[in-house]
mmCIF file of C-alpha atoms in Angstrom:
data_model
loop_
_atom_site.group_PDB
_atom_site.id
_atom_site.type_symbol
_atom_site.label_atom_id
_atom_site.label_comp_id
_atom_site.label_asym_id
_atom_site.label_seq_id
_atom_site.Cartn_x
_atom_site.Cartn_y
_atom_site.Cartn_z
ATOM 1 C CA UNK A 1 -2.961 -16.070 0.907
ATOM 2 C CA UNK A 2 -0.131 -13.551 0.644
ATOM 3 C CA UNK A 3 0.053 -9.788 0.223
ATOM 4 C CA UNK A 4 3.302 -8.261 -0.974
ATOM 5 C CA UNK A 5 4.184 -4.577 -0.591
ATOM 6 C CA UNK A 6 7.050 -2.469 -1.941
ATOM 7 C CA UNK A 7 8.062 -0.128 0.870
ATOM 8 C CA UNK A 8 10.567 2.504 -0.202
ATOM 9 C CA UNK A 9 9.116 5.448 1.720
ATOM 10 C CA UNK A 10 7.514 5.525 5.157
ATOM 11 C CA UNK A 11 4.959 7.976 3.779
ATOM 12 C CA UNK A 12 3.424 4.970 2.005
ATOM 13 C CA UNK A 13 2.813 3.071 5.239
ATOM 14 C CA UNK A 14 -0.433 4.951 5.866
ATOM 15 C CA UNK A 15 -1.785 3.454 2.614
ATOM 16 C CA UNK A 16 -0.444 -0.064 3.164
ATOM 17 C CA UNK A 17 -1.177 -0.516 6.881
ATOM 18 C CA UNK A 18 -4.999 -0.639 6.581
ATOM 19 C CA UNK A 19 -4.668 -3.267 3.825
ATOM 20 C CA UNK A 20 -2.326 -5.315 6.025
ATOM 21 C CA UNK A 21 -4.713 -5.103 8.980
ATOM 22 C CA UNK A 22 -7.778 -6.026 6.923
ATOM 23 C CA UNK A 23 -5.840 -8.804 5.200
ATOM 24 C CA UNK A 24 -4.805 -10.283 8.551
ATOM 25 C CA UNK A 25 -8.480 -10.543 9.511
ATOM 26 C CA UNK A 26 -8.993 -12.618 6.359
ATOM 27 C CA UNK A 27 -6.022 -14.866 7.075
ATOM 28 C CA UNK A 28 -3.587 -13.231 4.660
ATOM 29 C CA UNK A 29 0.114 -12.964 5.462
ATOM 30 C CA UNK A 30 1.787 -9.695 4.472
ATOM 31 C CA UNK A 31 5.387 -9.095 3.478
ATOM 32 C CA UNK A 32 7.122 -5.739 3.128
ATOM 33 C CA UNK A 33 9.910 -5.682 0.549
ATOM 34 C CA UNK A 34 12.014 -2.811 1.794
ATOM 35 C CA UNK A 35 14.086 -0.480 -0.349
ATOM 36 C CA UNK A 36 15.979 2.715 0.441
ATOM 37 C CA UNK A 37 14.714 6.128 -0.633
ATOM 38 C CA UNK A 38 17.712 7.993 0.852
ATOM 39 C CA UNK A 39 15.279 10.724 1.963
ATOM 40 C CA UNK A 40 13.893 11.819 5.320
ATOM 41 C CA UNK A 41 11.187 9.176 4.959
ATOM 42 C CA UNK A 42 13.541 6.286 4.210
ATOM 43 C CA UNK A 43 12.497 3.157 6.137
ATOM 44 C CA UNK A 44 16.123 2.310 6.938
ATOM 45 C CA UNK A 45 16.654 5.484 8.998
ATOM 46 C CA UNK A 46 16.851 4.410 12.643
ATOM 47 C CA UNK A 47 13.820 6.347 13.904
ATOM 48 C CA UNK A 48 11.694 5.187 10.988
ATOM 49 C CA UNK A 49 12.878 1.594 11.235
ATOM 50 C CA UNK A 50 11.987 1.439 14.925
ATOM 51 C CA UNK A 51 8.421 2.445 14.118
ATOM 52 C CA UNK A 52 8.313 -0.020 11.247
ATOM 53 C CA UNK A 53 9.544 -2.820 13.531
ATOM 54 C CA UNK A 54 6.702 -2.140 15.980
ATOM 55 C CA UNK A 55 4.145 -2.321 13.188
ATOM 56 C CA UNK A 56 5.446 -5.522 11.617
ATOM 57 C CA UNK A 57 5.685 -7.152 15.037
ATOM 58 C CA UNK A 58 2.115 -6.202 15.955
ATOM 59 C CA UNK A 59 0.617 -7.434 12.687
ATOM 60 C CA UNK A 60 2.993 -10.359 11.968
ATOM 61 C CA UNK A 61 4.381 -8.812 8.784
ATOM 62 C CA UNK A 62 7.416 -10.375 7.145
ATOM 63 C CA UNK A 63 10.290 -8.108 6.123
ATOM 64 C CA UNK A 64 12.447 -8.819 3.088
ATOM 65 C CA UNK A 65 14.942 -6.907 0.990
ATOM 66 C CA UNK A 66 13.574 -5.472 -2.241
ATOM 67 C CA UNK A 67 15.959 -7.736 -4.179
ATOM 68 C CA UNK A 68 13.712 -10.694 -3.288
ATOM 69 C CA UNK A 69 10.658 -9.152 -4.941
ATOM 70 C CA UNK A 70 11.273 -10.936 -8.257
ATOM 71 C CA UNK A 71 10.455 -14.250 -6.540
ATOM 72 C CA UNK A 72 6.865 -13.151 -5.817
ATOM 73 C CA UNK A 73 4.196 -14.885 -7.897
ATOM 74 C CA UNK A 74 0.723 -13.740 -6.798
ATOM 75 C CA UNK A 75 0.513 -9.962 -6.211
ATOM 76 C CA UNK A 76 2.563 -6.827 -5.667
ATOM 77 C CA UNK A 77 1.176 -3.639 -4.106
ATOM 78 C CA UNK A 78 3.089 -0.384 -4.390
ATOM 79 C CA UNK A 79 2.385 3.339 -4.205
ATOM 80 C CA UNK A 80 2.499 5.428 -7.373
ATOM 81 C CA UNK A 81 5.767 4.697 -9.253
ATOM 82 C CA UNK A 82 7.691 3.466 -6.231
ATOM 83 C CA UNK A 83 9.982 0.512 -7.097
ATOM 84 C CA UNK A 84 8.610 0.477 -10.641
ATOM 85 C CA UNK A 85 12.038 -0.384 -12.016
ATOM 86 C CA UNK A 86 11.920 -3.713 -10.167
ATOM 87 C CA UNK A 87 8.184 -4.332 -10.513
ATOM 88 C CA UNK A 88 8.437 -4.282 -14.294
ATOM 89 C CA UNK A 89 10.779 -7.294 -14.046
ATOM 90 C CA UNK A 90 8.305 -9.313 -11.978
ATOM 91 C CA UNK A 91 5.861 -11.853 -13.377
ATOM 92 C CA UNK A 92 2.893 -11.906 -11.003
ATOM 93 C CA UNK A 93 -0.869 -12.305 -11.211
ATOM 94 C CA UNK A 94 -1.671 -8.721 -10.143
ATOM 95 C CA UNK A 95 0.385 -5.550 -9.942
ATOM 96 C CA UNK A 96 -1.442 -2.890 -7.947
ATOM 97 C CA UNK A 97 -0.604 0.730 -7.225
ATOM 98 C CA UNK A 98 -2.274 2.982 -4.721
ATOM 99 C CA UNK A 99 -2.202 6.701 -5.476
ATOM 100 C CA UNK A 100 -0.606 9.278 -3.188
ATOM 101 C CA UNK A 101 -2.577 12.530 -2.837
ATOM 102 C CA UNK A 102 -2.410 13.900 -6.416
ATOM 103 C CA UNK A 103 1.038 12.641 -7.428
ATOM 104 C CA UNK A 104 -0.652 10.666 -10.193
ATOM 105 C CA UNK A 105 -1.430 13.911 -12.049
ATOM 106 C CA UNK A 106 2.184 14.051 -13.221
ATOM 107 C CA UNK A 107 3.021 10.358 -12.983
ATOM 108 C CA UNK A 108 0.095 8.480 -14.526
ATOM 109 C CA UNK A 109 0.885 9.016 -18.198
ATOM 110 C CA UNK A 110 4.544 9.947 -17.828
ATOM 111 C CA UNK A 111 5.339 6.520 -16.366
ATOM 112 C CA UNK A 112 2.666 4.606 -18.296
ATOM 113 C CA UNK A 113 0.800 3.294 -15.277
ATOM 114 C CA UNK A 114 -1.752 1.588 -17.514
ATOM 115 C CA UNK A 115 1.040 -0.465 -19.120
ATOM 116 C CA UNK A 116 2.771 -1.442 -15.872
ATOM 117 C CA UNK A 117 -0.109 -2.060 -13.461
ATOM 118 C CA UNK A 118 -3.149 -4.318 -13.558
ATOM 119 C CA UNK A 119 -5.021 -2.181 -11.021
ATOM 120 C CA UNK A 120 -4.620 1.540 -10.360
ATOM 121 C CA UNK A 121 -6.451 2.657 -7.218
ATOM 122 C CA UNK A 122 -7.825 6.099 -8.005
ATOM 123 C CA UNK A 123 -9.702 8.168 -5.372
ATOM 124 C CA UNK A 124 -12.802 8.458 -7.598
ATOM 125 C CA UNK A 125 -13.927 8.350 -11.200
ATOM 126 C CA UNK A 126 -14.671 12.084 -11.195
ATOM 127 C CA UNK A 127 -11.075 12.841 -10.218
ATOM 128 C CA UNK A 128 -9.766 10.452 -12.875
ATOM 129 C CA UNK A 129 -11.908 12.219 -15.480
ATOM 130 C CA UNK A 130 -10.882 15.677 -14.268
ATOM 131 C CA UNK A 131 -7.181 14.908 -14.703
ATOM 132 C CA UNK A 132 -7.683 12.813 -17.847
ATOM 133 C CA UNK A 133 -6.283 9.729 -16.129
ATOM 134 C CA UNK A 134 -9.160 7.401 -16.870
ATOM 135 C CA UNK A 135 -8.220 4.008 -18.311
ATOM 136 C CA UNK A 136 -9.634 0.505 -17.993
ATOM 137 C CA UNK A 137 -6.933 -0.279 -15.393
ATOM 138 C CA UNK A 138 -8.469 2.127 -12.853
ATOM 139 C CA UNK A 139 -10.415 0.836 -9.871
ATOM 140 C CA UNK A 140 -12.466 3.175 -7.712
ATOM 141 C CA UNK A 141 -12.310 1.511 -4.312
ATOM 142 C CA UNK A 142 -11.420 4.679 -2.405
ATOM 143 C CA UNK A 143 -8.247 5.652 -0.537
ATOM 144 C CA UNK A 144 -7.018 3.111 1.988
ATOM 145 C CA UNK A 145 -5.385 5.566 4.388
ATOM 146 C CA UNK A 146 -8.840 6.611 5.569
ATOM 147 C CA UNK A 147 -9.664 3.066 6.683
ATOM 148 C CA UNK A 148 -8.471 3.953 10.159
ATOM 149 C CA UNK A 149 -10.264 4.819 13.375
ATOM 150 C CA UNK A 150 -8.362 7.502 15.279
ATOM 151 C CA UNK A 151 -9.538 8.199 18.824
ATOM 152 C CA UNK A 152 -9.192 11.875 19.743
ATOM 153 C CA UNK A 153 -8.715 11.033 23.432
ATOM 154 C CA UNK A 154 -5.667 8.911 22.637
ATOM 155 C CA UNK A 155 -4.212 11.633 20.402
ATOM 156 C CA UNK A 156 -4.613 14.222 23.151
ATOM 157 C CA UNK A 157 -2.839 11.921 25.592
ATOM 158 C CA UNK A 158 -0.100 10.948 23.138
ATOM 159 C CA UNK A 159 0.860 14.550 22.365
ATOM 160 C CA UNK A 160 -0.058 15.977 25.787
ATOM 161 C CA UNK A 161 -2.647 18.405 24.421
ATOM 162 C CA UNK A 162 -5.377 20.129 26.439
ATOM 163 C CA UNK A 163 -8.814 18.992 25.272
ATOM 164 C CA UNK A 164 -10.416 22.267 26.409
ATOM 165 C CA UNK A 165 -8.150 24.548 24.331
ATOM 166 C CA UNK A 166 -9.193 25.512 20.812
ATOM 167 C CA UNK A 167 -6.592 24.267 18.373
ATOM 168 C CA UNK A 168 -5.715 25.174 14.793
ATOM 169 C CA UNK A 169 -3.504 23.007 12.623
ATOM 170 C CA UNK A 170 -1.162 25.300 10.690
ATOM 171 C CA UNK A 171 0.365 23.581 7.667
ATOM 172 C CA UNK A 172 3.811 25.087 7.268
ATOM 173 C CA UNK A 173 4.398 26.091 3.629
ATOM 174 C CA UNK A 174 7.274 25.043 1.439
ATOM 175 C CA UNK A 175 10.339 27.271 1.767
ATOM 176 C CA UNK A 176 9.600 28.449 -1.776
ATOM 177 C CA UNK A 177 6.268 29.948 -0.667
ATOM 178 C CA UNK A 178 7.129 31.098 2.830
ATOM 179 C CA UNK A 179 7.533 34.765 1.880
ATOM 180 C CA UNK A 180 3.901 34.889 0.712
ATOM 181 C CA UNK A 181 2.439 33.198 3.780
ATOM 182 C CA UNK A 182 1.114 35.510 6.548
ATOM 183 C CA UNK A 183 2.907 33.755 9.407
ATOM 184 C CA UNK A 184 1.883 36.626 11.705
ATOM 185 C CA UNK A 185 -1.633 35.168 11.813
ATOM 186 C CA UNK A 186 -0.288 32.722 14.403
ATOM 187 C CA UNK A 187 -0.162 35.572 16.941
ATOM 188 C CA UNK A 188 -3.753 36.534 16.099
ATOM 189 C CA UNK A 189 -4.853 32.999 16.895
ATOM 190 C CA UNK A 190 -2.946 33.155 20.167
ATOM 191 C CA UNK A 191 -4.636 36.447 21.018
ATOM 192 C CA UNK A 192 -7.982 34.636 20.644
ATOM 193 C CA UNK A 193 -6.812 31.960 23.063
ATOM 194 C CA UNK A 194 -6.152 29.338 20.405
ATOM 195 C CA UNK A 195 -3.169 27.010 20.459
ATOM 196 C CA UNK A 196 -1.447 26.664 17.081
ATOM 197 C CA UNK A 197 -0.166 23.221 16.144
ATOM 198 C CA UNK A 198 2.329 23.663 13.329
ATOM 199 C CA UNK A 199 2.897 20.715 11.025
ATOM 200 C CA UNK A 200 5.937 20.638 8.786
ATOM 201 C CA UNK A 201 7.953 17.934 7.042
ATOM 202 C CA UNK A 202 11.555 16.822 7.157
ATOM 203 C CA UNK A 203 12.141 18.384 3.751
ATOM 204 C CA UNK A 204 10.651 21.727 4.834
ATOM 205 C CA UNK A 205 12.838 22.787 7.791
ATOM 206 C CA UNK A 206 11.995 25.732 10.023
ATOM 207 C CA UNK A 207 14.800 27.975 11.277
ATOM 208 C CA UNK A 208 15.712 27.838 14.971
ATOM 209 C CA UNK A 209 14.711 31.445 15.654
ATOM 210 C CA UNK A 210 11.185 30.805 14.355
ATOM 211 C CA UNK A 211 10.899 27.567 16.326
ATOM 212 C CA UNK A 212 11.936 29.374 19.507
ATOM 213 C CA UNK A 213 9.315 32.087 18.969
ATOM 214 C CA UNK A 214 6.574 29.571 18.151
ATOM 215 C CA UNK A 215 7.141 27.441 21.222
ATOM 216 C CA UNK A 216 7.646 30.373 23.589
ATOM 217 C CA UNK A 217 4.109 31.471 22.781
ATOM 218 C CA UNK A 218 2.693 28.093 23.824
ATOM 219 C CA UNK A 219 2.329 26.634 20.355
ATOM 220 C CA UNK A 220 3.583 23.235 19.250
ATOM 221 C CA UNK A 221 5.674 22.073 16.333
ATOM 222 C CA UNK A 222 5.243 18.663 14.696
ATOM 223 C CA UNK A 223 7.031 16.903 11.891
ATOM 224 C CA UNK A 224 6.265 13.327 10.882
ATOM 225 C CA UNK A 225 6.181 12.056 14.445
ATOM 226 C CA UNK A 226 4.116 9.027 13.444
ATOM 227 C CA UNK A 227 3.819 7.303 10.077
ATOM 228 C CA UNK A 228 0.748 5.244 10.953
ATOM 229 C CA UNK A 229 -1.637 6.629 11.862
ATOM 230 C CA UNK A 230 0.051 9.604 10.259
ATOM 231 C CA UNK A 231 0.670 12.677 12.411
ATOM 232 C CA UNK A 232 -1.438 14.954 10.192
ATOM 233 C CA UNK A 233 -4.463 12.664 10.426
ATOM 234 C CA UNK A 234 -4.015 12.324 14.179
ATOM 235 C CA UNK A 235 -3.881 16.093 14.683
ATOM 236 C CA UNK A 236 -6.913 16.660 12.453
ATOM 237 C CA UNK A 237 -8.938 14.586 14.883
ATOM 238 C CA UNK A 238 -8.257 17.048 17.719
ATOM 239 C CA UNK A 239 -8.158 20.346 15.815
ATOM 240 C CA UNK A 240 -11.071 22.715 15.224
ATOM 241 C CA UNK A 241 -9.621 24.410 12.150
ATOM 242 C CA UNK A 242 -6.784 24.217 9.610
ATOM 243 C CA UNK A 243 -4.698 26.959 7.995
ATOM 244 C CA UNK A 244 -3.430 25.718 4.647
ATOM 245 C CA UNK A 245 -1.465 27.126 1.707
ATOM 246 C CA UNK A 246 -2.698 25.143 -1.271
ATOM 247 C CA UNK A 247 -1.386 21.847 0.034
ATOM 248 C CA UNK A 248 -3.153 18.674 -1.106
ATOM 249 C CA UNK A 249 -3.889 17.963 2.539
ATOM 250 C CA UNK A 250 -7.198 19.700 1.892
ATOM 251 C CA UNK A 251 -8.223 16.165 0.958
ATOM 252 C CA UNK A 252 -7.572 15.109 4.563
ATOM 253 C CA UNK A 253 -9.458 18.154 5.856
ATOM 254 C CA UNK A 254 -12.515 17.062 3.882
ATOM 255 C CA UNK A 255 -12.271 13.411 4.873
ATOM 256 C CA UNK A 256 -11.863 14.360 8.548
ATOM 257 C CA UNK A 257 -14.562 17.078 8.417
ATOM 258 C CA UNK A 258 -12.298 19.959 9.508
ATOM 259 C CA UNK A 259 -12.924 23.460 8.048
ATOM 260 C CA UNK A 260 -10.035 25.518 6.793
ATOM 261 C CA UNK A 261 -8.697 28.935 5.885
ATOM 262 C CA UNK A 262 -6.551 28.589 2.779
ATOM 263 C CA UNK A 263 -3.969 31.009 1.434
ATOM 264 C CA UNK A 264 -3.722 30.527 -2.312
ATOM 265 C CA UNK A 265 -0.022 31.260 -2.727
ATOM 266 C CA UNK A 266 1.268 28.366 -4.826
ATOM 267 C CA UNK A 267 3.060 29.642 -7.966
ATOM 268 C CA UNK A 268 2.188 28.337 -11.428
ATOM 269 C CA UNK A 269 5.855 27.801 -12.265
ATOM 270 C CA UNK A 270 7.457 25.123 -10.110
ATOM 271 C CA UNK A 271 10.506 22.935 -10.658
ATOM 272 C CA UNK A 272 11.405 25.041 -13.661
ATOM 273 C CA UNK A 273 8.138 24.760 -15.570
ATOM 274 C CA UNK A 274 4.556 25.978 -15.618
ATOM 275 C CA UNK A 275 2.069 23.345 -14.459
ATOM 276 C CA UNK A 276 -1.275 22.813 -16.143
ATOM 277 C CA UNK A 277 -2.884 22.474 -12.708
ATOM 278 C CA UNK A 278 -1.379 25.175 -10.506
ATOM 279 C CA UNK A 279 -3.294 23.840 -7.504
ATOM 280 C CA UNK A 280 -4.382 20.216 -7.505
ATOM 281 C CA UNK A 281 -7.638 19.269 -5.757
ATOM 282 C CA UNK A 282 -8.760 22.802 -6.715
ATOM 283 C CA UNK A 283 -12.407 21.657 -6.764
ATOM 284 C CA UNK A 284 -12.296 20.892 -3.032
ATOM 285 C CA UNK A 285 -11.856 24.602 -2.239
ATOM 286 C CA UNK A 286 -15.280 25.479 -3.669
ATOM 287 C CA UNK A 287 -17.360 24.566 -0.611
ATOM 288 C CA UNK A 288 -18.375 26.634 2.384
ATOM 289 C CA UNK A 289 -16.079 24.755 4.784
ATOM 290 C CA UNK A 290 -13.210 26.670 3.135
ATOM 291 C CA UNK A 291 -12.330 30.362 3.107
ATOM 292 C CA UNK A 292 -9.948 30.832 0.184
ATOM 293 C CA UNK A 293 -7.731 33.942 0.312
ATOM 294 C CA UNK A 294 -4.832 35.349 -1.684
ATOM 295 C CA UNK A 295 -3.523 37.353 1.252
ATOM 296 C CA UNK A 296 -4.659 39.287 4.313
ATOM 297 C CA UNK A 297 -6.147 42.722 3.925
ATOM 298 C CA UNK A 298 -3.963 45.556 5.342
ATOM 299 C CA UNK A 299 -6.714 46.247 7.872
ATOM 300 C CA UNK A 300 -6.651 42.652 9.126
ATOM 301 C CA UNK A 301 -6.715 42.251 12.886
ATOM 302 C CA UNK A 302 -7.622 39.683 15.532
ATOM 303 C CA UNK A 303 -11.289 40.663 15.474
ATOM 304 C CA UNK A 304 -11.451 40.038 11.733
ATOM 305 C CA UNK A 305 -9.798 36.673 12.225
ATOM 306 C CA UNK A 306 -12.530 35.771 14.665
ATOM 307 C CA UNK A 307 -15.127 36.707 12.036
ATOM 308 C CA UNK A 308 -13.353 34.505 9.485
ATOM 309 C CA UNK A 309 -13.323 31.596 11.902
ATOM 310 C CA UNK A 310 -17.054 31.922 12.507
ATOM 311 C CA UNK A 311 -17.740 31.833 8.773
ATOM 312 C CA UNK A 312 -15.969 28.526 8.092
ATOM 313 C CA UNK A 313 -16.927 26.977 11.418
ATOM 314 C CA UNK A 314 -20.533 27.606 10.427
ATOM 315 C CA UNK A 315 -20.222 25.151 7.540
ATOM 316 C CA UNK A 316 -22.687 22.309 7.776
ATOM 317 C CA UNK A 317 -21.583 18.684 7.809
ATOM 318 C CA UNK A 318 -23.513 18.265 4.556
ATOM 319 C CA UNK A 319 -20.868 20.401 2.801
ATOM 320 C CA UNK A 320 -18.166 17.876 3.649
ATOM 321 C CA UNK A 321 -20.411 14.985 2.661
ATOM 322 C CA UNK A 322 -21.232 16.642 -0.649
ATOM 323 C CA UNK A 323 -17.523 17.149 -1.449
ATOM 324 C CA UNK A 324 -16.816 13.513 -0.585
ATOM 325 C CA UNK A 325 -19.689 12.301 -2.722
ATOM 326 C CA UNK A 326 -18.765 14.492 -5.696
ATOM 327 C CA UNK A 327 -14.979 14.070 -5.625
ATOM 328 C CA UNK A 328 -13.704 11.558 -3.092
ATOM 329 C CA UNK A 329 -15.674 8.840 -1.308
ATOM 330 C CA UNK A 330 -17.787 8.643 1.840
ATOM 331 C CA UNK A 331 -16.825 5.224 3.179
ATOM 332 C CA UNK A 332 -13.934 3.564 5.023
ATOM 333 C CA UNK A 333 -14.024 0.268 3.148
ATOM 334 C CA UNK A 334 -11.268 0.853 0.597
ATOM 335 C CA UNK A 335 -9.074 -1.968 1.881
ATOM 336 C CA UNK A 336 -11.998 -4.383 1.949
ATOM 337 C CA UNK A 337 -12.955 -3.386 -1.569
ATOM 338 C CA UNK A 338 -9.444 -4.093 -2.815
ATOM 339 C CA UNK A 339 -9.071 -7.412 -1.011
ATOM 340 C CA UNK A 340 -12.450 -8.631 -2.230
ATOM 341 C CA UNK A 341 -10.938 -8.561 -5.714
ATOM 342 C CA UNK A 342 -7.315 -9.393 -4.911
ATOM 343 C CA UNK A 343 -7.671 -12.408 -2.606
#
């Protein structure tokens, strides 16, 4: 039994790794067919390749160049439209794509997923209906990146974090939106004794002056320090709260049961055009684990921040479970579900 993956971006490893691990338990051998993305997440970049080597060594994964993919006969697993140009040339039993956050909203029909793939792993049928991406090729097995058990103790040790300090995960906004984000709220958290863990990405750099200020105040800055388990998911396991700015990582907040304060600052016009869905996963903001704001009131102060924290921290676990049931899924068997059909 073989499993074949197209790996062009390290961001896709979090979706593939749980399938590899579950497949190994069933006796399946996995092969990564590696391509270059020429971006910060390219698997051929030295730092990324070193992490990839550790993973493939641990789980006995074969590594091949993407040019060999056309020789595959049984199955190909990719993420969204990654390597689609090569996949369309392949004659295999099953072509499968996993979906990445809400990238499918723009990609599904534009790239004719239903014509290219035999199985399209959508997060849920309700989401497929909401975005009008519901075809007979969809399967609703869940999202494989949540088939992972992350131990908070190990995360604390790995990143040298104090377990007794309250921590907030601050998702750094895109440069485009930075001027609308109340960055000063970081100091208010510090005044309450909270440590702020700032998560950014290689494509969203932070200037040196800001980094210096952040770290001088005892806060920490993270990029994509780990691709699997991914840094964001690791940090969610040790954080008490998230500050977001319309990022799709609200999905991860829900799946990891972490409340959030969201600043709704994403513009309708992006990349030169107005989007039908200004904020994707908008339905996940409508539960009491989330305080959704446009901006901070002029009278905002540290005391008011404390009141805001108490509101969202008071959300019951049932709110997260309801959101999962209505929009996502409440299990960690996505990889098993897929392999039950694929193998």
